[in-house]
Coordinates of C-alpha atoms in Angstrom, one line a residue:
X1 CA -132.3 37.5 -65.5
X2 CA -129.1 36.4 -63.4
X3 CA -126.1 35.9 -65.2
X4 CA -124.0 32.7 -65.4
X5 CA -121.3 34.5 -63.1
X6 CA -124.3 35.0 -60.4
X7 CA -125.7 31.6 -60.9
X8 CA -122.0 30.0 -60.3
X9 CA -121.6 32.3 -57.2
X10 CA -124.9 31.0 -55.8
X11 CA -123.9 27.7 -56.4
X12 CA -120.5 27.8 -54.9
X13 CA -122.2 29.5 -51.8
X14 CA -124.5 26.3 -51.6
X15 CA -121.7 24.2 -51.7
X16 CA -119.8 25.9 -48.9
X17 CA -122.8 25.8 -46.5
X18 CA -123.3 22.2 -47.5
X19 CA -119.7 21.6 -47.0
X20 CA -119.4 23.2 -43.6
X21 CA -122.5 21.3 -42.5
X22 CA -120.9 18.0 -43.5
X23 CA -117.6 19.0 -41.6
X24 CA -119.7 19.9 -38.2
X25 CA -121.7 16.5 -38.4
X26 CA -118.4 14.6 -38.9
X27 CA -116.8 16.2 -35.9
X28 CA -119.9 15.3 -33.8
X29 CA -119.7 11.8 -34.7
X30 CA -116.0 11.7 -34.1
X31 CA -116.6 13.2 -30.5
X32 CA -119.3 10.4 -30.2
X33 CA -117.1 7.6 -31.1
X34 CA -114.4 8.9 -28.7
X35 CA -117.0 8.8 -25.8
X36 CA -118.3 5.2 -26.8
X37 CA -115.5 3.3 -28.2
X38 CA -117.3 -0.1 -27.4
X39 CA -120.3 0.8 -29.8
X40 CA -120.5 0.3 -33.2
X41 CA -119.3 3.3 -35.3
X42 CA -120.9 4.6 -38.4
X43 CA -119.0 6.7 -40.8
X44 CA -120.5 9.9 -42.3
X45 CA -121.4 9.3 -46.0
X46 CA -121.3 12.1 -48.4
X47 CA -123.8 12.1 -51.3
X48 CA -122.8 11.6 -54.9
X49 CA -123.7 15.2 -55.7
X50 CA -121.6 16.6 -53.2
X51 CA -118.8 14.2 -54.1
X52 CA -119.0 15.5 -57.7
X53 CA -119.1 19.0 -56.7
X54 CA -116.1 18.8 -54.6
X55 CA -114.0 17.4 -57.9
X56 CA -115.8 19.8 -60.3
X57 CA -114.6 22.8 -58.3
X58 CA -111.3 22.0 -56.6
X59 CA -109.9 25.5 -56.8
X60 CA -112.9 27.4 -55.0
X61 CA -112.8 25.5 -51.8
X62 CA -111.8 27.6 -48.6
X63 CA -107.8 27.5 -47.7
X64 CA -108.6 25.3 -44.7
X65 CA -109.9 22.5 -46.8
X66 CA -106.5 21.6 -48.6
X67 CA -105.6 19.7 -45.4
X68 CA -108.8 17.8 -45.2
X69 CA -109.3 14.3 -46.9
X70 CA -111.7 14.2 -49.6
X71 CA -115.2 12.6 -48.8
X72 CA -115.5 9.1 -49.4
X73 CA -118.5 7.1 -50.7
X74 CA -120.3 4.6 -48.9
X75 CA -119.1 0.9 -48.6
X76 CA -121.7 -1.8 -49.1
X77 CA -121.2 -5.3 -47.7
X78 CA -118.7 -4.2 -45.0
X79 CA -119.7 -5.1 -41.5
X80 CA -118.9 -3.1 -38.4
X81 CA -117.6 -4.6 -35.5
X82 CA -115.4 -4.0 -32.5
X83 CA -112.0 -6.0 -32.6
X84 CA -111.2 -7.4 -29.1
X85 CA -107.9 -8.9 -27.8
X86 CA -107.4 -11.5 -25.2
X87 CA -106.4 -8.6 -22.9
X88 CA -109.3 -6.2 -23.8
X89 CA -110.0 -3.9 -26.5
X90 CA -108.2 -3.7 -29.8
X91 CA -105.2 -1.5 -30.0
X92 CA -106.4 0.0 -33.5
X93 CA -107.9 3.3 -33.4
X94 CA -111.2 4.2 -35.1
X95 CA -109.8 5.3 -38.4
X96 CA -107.4 2.6 -38.7
X97 CA -110.0 0.0 -37.5
X98 CA -112.4 1.3 -40.3
X99 CA -109.8 1.1 -42.8
X100 CA -108.7 -2.6 -41.9
X101 CA -112.4 -3.5 -42.2
X102 CA -112.6 -2.1 -45.5
X103 CA -109.4 -3.8 -46.5
X104 CA -110.8 -7.1 -45.2
X105 CA -113.9 -6.8 -47.3
X106 CA -111.7 -6.2 -50.3
X107 CA -109.8 -9.3 -49.6
X108 CA -113.1 -11.1 -49.6
X109 CA -114.2 -9.8 -52.9
X110 CA -110.9 -10.5 -54.5
X111 CA -111.1 -14.2 -53.4
X112 CA -114.7 -14.3 -55.1
X113 CA -113.1 -12.8 -58.3
X114 CA -114.9 -9.6 -58.0
X115 CA -111.9 -7.7 -58.8
X116 CA -113.8 -4.3 -59.8
X117 CA -115.2 -4.2 -56.1
X118 CA -112.2 -5.3 -54.8
X119 CA -109.9 -2.7 -56.4
X120 CA -112.6 0.0 -55.4
X121 CA -112.4 -1.0 -51.8
X122 CA -108.6 -1.3 -51.6
X123 CA -108.3 2.3 -53.0
X124 CA -110.7 3.5 -50.3
X125 CA -108.7 1.6 -47.7
X126 CA -105.5 3.0 -48.7
X127 CA -107.0 6.4 -48.7
X128 CA -108.2 6.1 -45.2
X129 CA -104.7 4.9 -44.1
X130 CA -101.5 4.4 -46.2
X131 CA -100.3 1.7 -44.1
X132 CA -103.6 -0.4 -43.8
X133 CA -102.2 -3.4 -45.4
X134 CA -99.5 -3.7 -42.5
X135 CA -102.3 -3.2 -39.9
X136 CA -104.4 -5.8 -41.5
X137 CA -101.7 -8.6 -41.5
X138 CA -100.7 -7.6 -37.7
X139 CA -104.5 -7.8 -36.8
X140 CA -104.9 -11.3 -38.7
X141 CA -102.0 -12.7 -36.8
X142 CA -103.3 -11.2 -33.5
X143 CA -106.7 -12.7 -34.0
X144 CA -105.4 -16.3 -34.9
X145 CA -103.0 -16.5 -31.9
X146 CA -105.4 -16.9 -29.2
X147 CA -107.4 -19.5 -31.3
X148 CA -104.8 -22.0 -31.6
X149 CA -105.4 -25.1 -30.1
X150 CA -103.2 -27.3 -28.1
X151 CA -102.8 -31.2 -28.8
X152 CA -102.0 -33.5 -25.9
X153 CA -98.7 -35.4 -25.9
X154 CA -100.5 -38.7 -26.5
X155 CA -102.2 -37.7 -29.5
X156 CA -101.3 -38.2 -33.0
X157 CA -100.6 -34.9 -34.9
X158 CA -101.6 -34.2 -38.4
X159 CA -99.1 -34.9 -41.4
X160 CA -99.2 -31.2 -42.5
X161 CA -96.6 -28.8 -41.4
X162 CA -97.2 -26.8 -38.3
X163 CA -95.6 -23.6 -37.3
X164 CA -96.0 -21.6 -34.1
X165 CA -95.8 -17.9 -33.7
X166 CA -92.7 -16.1 -32.7
X167 CA -91.5 -16.5 -29.2
X168 CA -90.7 -13.4 -27.0
X169 CA -87.6 -14.7 -25.6
X170 CA -85.6 -15.3 -28.5
X171 CA -87.4 -13.1 -31.1
X172 CA -87.3 -15.6 -33.9
X173 CA -90.1 -17.9 -35.3
X174 CA -90.5 -21.6 -34.6
X175 CA -91.0 -24.1 -37.3
X176 CA -91.5 -27.6 -36.5
X177 CA -92.6 -30.6 -38.6
X178 CA -95.3 -33.2 -37.7
X179 CA -95.1 -36.2 -35.3
X180 CA -93.6 -34.3 -32.3
X181 CA -90.5 -33.3 -33.9
X182 CA -88.3 -30.8 -31.8
X183 CA -88.7 -27.2 -33.0
X184 CA -86.1 -24.9 -34.7
X185 CA -85.6 -21.3 -33.9
X186 CA -85.7 -19.0 -37.0
X187 CA -84.6 -15.5 -37.2
X188 CA -83.6 -12.9 -39.9
X189 CA -84.8 -13.0 -43.5
X190 CA -86.0 -16.6 -43.4
X191 CA -88.5 -15.9 -40.4
X192 CA -90.2 -12.9 -42.1
X193 CA -90.6 -15.2 -45.4
X194 CA -92.2 -17.9 -43.3
X195 CA -94.7 -15.4 -41.6
X196 CA -96.8 -15.2 -45.0
X197 CA -96.8 -18.9 -45.2
X198 CA -100.3 -20.6 -44.8
X199 CA -100.9 -23.1 -41.9
X200 CA -101.3 -26.3 -44.2
X201 CA -98.7 -26.6 -46.7
X202 CA -98.8 -28.8 -49.7
X203 CA -97.0 -29.6 -53.1
X204 CA -98.8 -27.6 -55.7
X205 CA -98.8 -28.7 -59.5
X206 CA -97.7 -26.4 -62.1
X207 CA -100.9 -27.5 -64.1
X208 CA -104.0 -27.7 -62.0
X209 CA -105.3 -30.6 -64.4
X210 CA -102.3 -32.7 -63.2
X211 CA -101.7 -34.4 -59.9
X212 CA -98.7 -34.3 -57.7
X213 CA -97.7 -37.8 -56.7
X214 CA -95.1 -36.6 -54.1
X215 CA -98.0 -35.4 -52.0
X216 CA -98.7 -39.3 -51.4
X217 CA -95.3 -39.8 -49.8
X218 CA -95.5 -39.2 -46.0
X219 CA -93.2 -36.7 -44.5
X220 CA -91.4 -39.1 -42.5
X221 CA -90.0 -40.6 -45.7
X222 CA -89.4 -37.6 -47.4
X223 CA -87.3 -36.4 -44.3
X224 CA -85.4 -39.7 -44.7
X225 CA -84.7 -39.2 -48.2
X226 CA -83.5 -35.4 -47.7
X227 CA -80.9 -36.9 -45.0
X228 CA -79.2 -38.4 -47.7
X229 CA -78.4 -35.2 -49.9
X230 CA -75.5 -32.7 -49.5
X231 CA -76.2 -29.1 -48.3
X232 CA -76.1 -27.8 -51.9
X233 CA -78.8 -30.1 -53.2
X234 CA -80.9 -29.9 -50.2
X235 CA -81.0 -25.9 -50.4
X236 CA -81.8 -26.3 -54.1
X237 CA -84.9 -28.5 -53.3
X238 CA -85.8 -26.1 -50.7
X239 CA -86.4 -23.5 -53.5
X240 CA -88.9 -25.7 -55.2
X241 CA -92.0 -24.8 -52.9
X242 CA -93.2 -23.6 -49.7
X243 CA -93.4 -27.1 -48.2
X244 CA -90.0 -28.0 -49.4
X245 CA -88.5 -25.2 -47.5
X246 CA -90.1 -26.0 -44.4
X247 CA -89.3 -29.6 -44.7
X248 CA -85.7 -28.9 -45.3
X249 CA -85.4 -26.9 -41.9
X250 CA -86.2 -30.0 -39.9
X251 CA -83.4 -30.2 -37.1
X252 CA -82.7 -33.9 -37.8
X253 CA -81.2 -33.0 -41.2
X254 CA -78.9 -30.1 -39.9
X255 CA -78.0 -32.0 -36.7
X256 CA -76.2 -34.6 -38.8
X257 CA -74.2 -32.2 -40.8
X258 CA -73.2 -30.4 -37.3
X259 CA -71.9 -33.4 -35.8
X260 CA -70.1 -34.6 -38.8
X261 CA -68.3 -31.1 -39.6
X262 CA -67.6 -29.7 -36.2
X263 CA -65.1 -32.0 -34.4
X264 CA -61.2 -31.8 -33.5
X265 CA -59.3 -29.9 -35.3
X266 CA -62.3 -27.9 -36.6
X267 CA -63.1 -27.1 -32.8
X268 CA -60.9 -27.2 -29.8
X269 CA -60.9 -30.4 -27.7
X270 CA -62.3 -28.5 -24.7
X271 CA -65.3 -27.3 -26.6
X272 CA -68.4 -29.5 -27.3
X273 CA -70.7 -29.2 -30.2
X274 CA -73.8 -28.7 -28.0
X275 CA -72.2 -25.5 -26.6
X276 CA -71.5 -24.2 -30.0
X277 CA -75.2 -24.9 -31.1
X278 CA -76.6 -23.3 -27.8
X279 CA -74.6 -20.2 -29.0
X280 CA -76.9 -20.0 -32.0
X281 CA -80.4 -20.7 -30.1
X282 CA -80.1 -24.4 -30.8
X283 CA -80.5 -23.7 -34.6
X284 CA -78.6 -26.5 -36.3
X285 CA -78.9 -24.9 -39.7
X286 CA -77.7 -21.5 -38.5
X287 CA -74.9 -23.0 -36.7
X288 CA -73.7 -24.9 -39.8
X289 CA -73.9 -21.7 -42.0
X290 CA -72.5 -19.2 -39.6
X291 CA -69.8 -20.8 -37.6
X292 CA -66.4 -21.2 -39.2
X293 CA -65.3 -24.4 -40.7
X294 CA -62.4 -25.5 -43.0
X295 CA -63.8 -27.3 -46.1
X296 CA -62.0 -30.8 -47.0
X297 CA -64.4 -31.5 -50.3
X298 CA -62.0 -29.4 -52.5
X299 CA -58.8 -27.4 -52.7
X300 CA -57.7 -23.8 -51.7
X301 CA -55.9 -22.2 -54.6
X302 CA -54.1 -18.8 -54.6
X303 CA -53.1 -17.4 -57.9
X304 CA -50.1 -15.0 -57.7
X305 CA -48.3 -12.9 -60.3
X306 CA -45.1 -10.8 -60.3
X307 CA -43.0 -9.0 -62.9
X308 CA -39.4 -9.9 -63.7
X309 CA -37.1 -7.9 -65.7
X310 CA -35.5 -9.7 -68.8
X311 CA -32.7 -9.3 -71.4
X312 CA -33.5 -8.2 -75.2
X313 CA -31.1 -7.8 -77.9
X314 CA -32.0 -4.1 -78.2
X315 CA -30.7 -2.0 -75.4
X316 CA -33.3 0.7 -76.2
X317 CA -36.1 -1.9 -75.5
X318 CA -36.9 -3.2 -71.9
X319 CA -38.2 -6.7 -71.6
X320 CA -40.5 -7.8 -68.9
X321 CA -41.9 -11.0 -67.7
X322 CA -45.0 -11.9 -66.0
X323 CA -44.5 -14.8 -63.9
X324 CA -47.4 -16.7 -62.6
X325 CA -47.4 -19.4 -60.0
X326 CA -50.0 -21.1 -57.7
X327 CA -50.2 -22.1 -54.2
X328 CA -52.5 -25.1 -53.1
X329 CA -53.8 -26.0 -49.7
X330 CA -55.6 -29.1 -49.1
X331 CA -57.0 -29.7 -45.6
X332 CA -57.9 -33.4 -44.3
X333 CA -60.5 -34.0 -41.6
X334 CA -57.9 -35.8 -39.6
X335 CA -55.7 -32.6 -39.1
X336 CA -53.2 -33.3 -42.1
X337 CA -52.8 -30.5 -44.5
X338 CA -51.1 -30.4 -48.0
X339 CA -49.2 -27.3 -49.3
X340 CA -47.9 -27.2 -52.9
X341 CA -46.1 -24.2 -54.6
X342 CA -46.0 -24.8 -58.3
X343 CA -45.2 -22.6 -61.4
X344 CA -47.2 -21.9 -64.4
X345 CA -46.2 -25.2 -65.9
X346 CA -48.4 -27.1 -63.7
X347 CA -52.0 -25.9 -64.2
X348 CA -54.6 -26.5 -61.6
X349 CA -56.3 -29.2 -64.0
X350 CA -53.0 -31.1 -64.1
X351 CA -52.1 -30.7 -60.2
X352 CA -55.5 -31.3 -58.5
X353 CA -55.7 -35.0 -59.5
X354 CA -52.4 -35.8 -58.0
X355 CA -52.6 -33.6 -54.9
X356 CA -52.5 -36.5 -52.4
X357 CA -49.9 -37.4 -49.4
X358 CA -48.1 -39.7 -51.8
X359 CA -47.1 -36.9 -54.3
X360 CA -43.3 -36.1 -54.3
X361 CA -42.1 -33.0 -56.0
X362 CA -40.4 -29.9 -55.3
X363 CA -42.4 -27.4 -53.3
X364 CA -44.6 -30.1 -51.7
X365 CA -45.1 -29.9 -48.1
X366 CA -47.3 -32.0 -45.4
X367 CA -48.1 -30.6 -42.2
X368 CA -50.8 -30.3 -39.3
X369 CA -53.6 -27.7 -39.0
X370 CA -56.2 -26.7 -36.2
X371 CA -59.0 -24.1 -36.4
X372 CA -59.3 -21.5 -33.5
X373 CA -62.2 -19.2 -34.1
X374 CA -61.7 -18.0 -37.7
X375 CA -57.9 -18.4 -37.4
X376 CA -56.3 -21.3 -39.2
X377 CA -53.0 -22.5 -37.7
X378 CA -50.8 -24.5 -39.9
X379 CA -47.7 -26.2 -38.3
X380 CA -44.9 -28.6 -38.9
X381 CA -44.7 -28.0 -42.8
X382 CA -42.0 -30.3 -44.0
X383 CA -41.0 -30.6 -47.5
X384 CA -40.8 -34.3 -49.0
X385 CA -37.4 -34.1 -50.6
X386 CA -37.0 -36.1 -53.8
X387 CA -34.1 -37.7 -55.4
X388 CA -33.8 -38.9 -58.9
X389 CA -31.6 -41.9 -59.6
X390 CA -31.9 -41.6 -63.5
X391 CA -32.9 -38.6 -65.6
X392 CA -35.9 -36.5 -64.5
X393 CA -39.1 -38.5 -65.1
X394 CA -42.1 -36.8 -67.2
X395 CA -44.4 -36.9 -64.3
X396 CA -43.6 -35.4 -60.8
X397 CA -45.1 -38.3 -59.0
X398 CA -42.4 -40.7 -60.4
X399 CA -39.7 -39.6 -58.2
X400 CA -38.4 -42.0 -55.6
X401 CA -38.5 -40.7 -52.1
X402 CA -35.6 -41.0 -49.8
X403 CA -35.8 -39.4 -46.3
X404 CA -33.5 -36.8 -45.5
X405 CA -32.9 -35.0 -42.4
X406 CA -34.8 -31.5 -42.3
X407 CA -33.2 -28.7 -40.4
X408 CA -36.2 -26.3 -40.8
X409 CA -39.9 -26.5 -40.9
X410 CA -42.6 -23.9 -41.7
X411 CA -45.8 -22.6 -40.2
X412 CA -48.7 -20.4 -41.4
X413 CA -51.4 -18.3 -39.8
X414 CA -54.3 -17.9 -42.1
X415 CA -57.8 -16.2 -41.5
X416 CA -60.8 -18.0 -42.6
X417 CA -63.6 -15.8 -44.5
X418 CA -66.9 -16.5 -46.2
X419 CA -68.1 -14.6 -49.4
X420 CA -71.0 -15.2 -49.4
X421 CA -72.5 -16.3 -45.9
X422 CA -71.9 -20.0 -45.5
X423 CA -69.4 -20.8 -48.3
X424 CA -66.2 -20.4 -46.1
X425 CA -64.2 -20.3 -49.3
X426 CA -61.6 -17.6 -48.8
X427 CA -58.2 -17.8 -46.9
X428 CA -56.2 -14.7 -46.2
X429 CA -52.6 -15.4 -45.7
X430 CA -51.6 -13.5 -42.6
X431 CA -48.0 -14.8 -41.9
X432 CA -45.6 -17.4 -43.2
X433 CA -42.5 -18.2 -40.9
X434 CA -39.5 -20.5 -40.9
X435 CA -38.6 -22.5 -37.8
X436 CA -35.3 -23.9 -36.8
X437 CA -35.7 -27.5 -35.9
X438 CA -32.4 -27.2 -33.6
X439 CA -33.2 -24.3 -31.4
X440 CA -36.9 -23.1 -32.2
X441 CA -35.9 -19.8 -33.7
X442 CA -39.0 -18.4 -35.7
X443 CA -38.0 -16.2 -38.9
X444 CA -40.8 -14.4 -40.6
X445 CA -40.6 -14.8 -44.6
X446 CA -41.6 -11.7 -46.5
X447 CA -45.1 -11.8 -48.2
X448 CA -44.6 -9.6 -51.4
X449 CA -46.8 -11.1 -54.2
X450 CA -49.2 -13.4 -52.2
X451 CA -52.8 -13.4 -53.0
X452 CA -55.8 -14.8 -51.0
X453 CA -56.7 -18.7 -51.4
X454 CA -60.2 -19.3 -53.0
X455 CA -61.9 -22.7 -52.8
X456 CA -62.5 -24.8 -55.7
X457 CA -64.7 -27.9 -55.0
X458 CA -63.8 -31.3 -56.1
X459 CA -66.6 -33.9 -56.5
X460 CA -64.7 -36.7 -56.0
X461 CA -63.4 -35.8 -52.4
X462 CA -65.2 -36.4 -49.4
X463 CA -66.6 -33.4 -47.3
X464 CA -66.3 -35.2 -43.7

């Protein structure tokens, strides 16, 4: 009577012979597939008993089996067909093509709520190729590209949002709304997000039992409403849904912002707005976000500190005072700039409401500005002298102004920065100089305790 060891050895020998036979047949099928790539392929399927044995004795397999993938079970309901392109055969190889077909079947089962079968097929597809999901999405985009239909110029397009595929010359995606509106080039992160958007977009309810009344509004009317919003509110609305995002990319909305913002002194006289937009692939939204511009809907504030030594009653104790002062810069669209240097007695909450050209107080200057690239040039900063006929008033704006001749005026060179992108909310003071009005002599002033200016928005001030 054979012992248990001999029975196990005989079973292992049978498993090895069966495994070698399967490997030989699989190699023959692979050679046959390479010779006839245009014919349907059929994958070798292992029996359930073989699959069980391969998992029951993992350590007794020959050494060369460690690099081989485990046998896979058969897949029911997966059709085998060759994928063709408009220029010939599919670029996918046999193994990746098989994995893509299994992945496609898994997607269908998931859409039919057959989650168990979908999960099994997903696992099998990823065992065949770890990058099957990327290959599936690329293949779906490639199959949809030649099937797009063209509409004549005299036909009325649907009111849904239509998106074209990426253009090869610019490398960005094209998004355009209905009714023949001009396209806008997209690139970067936003173009990658739009790749996964469906062709037809609608506003979807949070509760499926409730309707969405906004879907009844034509897109032309929605765009008309969106053109009355500011950029901050517009981007917040764009974060509501996919359709809102695509609607907010309409070029007509951002064109208005660009033409309102970029005009002298924001840009030199010799440069046109259209030439600036052409530098950003005719993308008005990207132009507004990335091209430097000074903001006039608020004030730039620099909070500066320094330490001053003091006197104490005890000679063994050193007294130091921390002095805080603020610098304010307010830019107007017509090229004027207001500069104010105030100590800690005048906090921003008190200064900002009275920061107007009619203000008269010590440290208040009015000058001109222009923007060249990312450099802000401030010139002709002249202090508005004050003269008090009586005791000093409680409010700085109560001084009476008497014109006084000025021997000196000042000028600044500032670098404009944006943190994060599109805010343009930081100014770095590069130089501060005194100019003699008689002979034009320029004397640089020391910048020991200066800090960057940060933008603070004021709701009651106009942006353009």
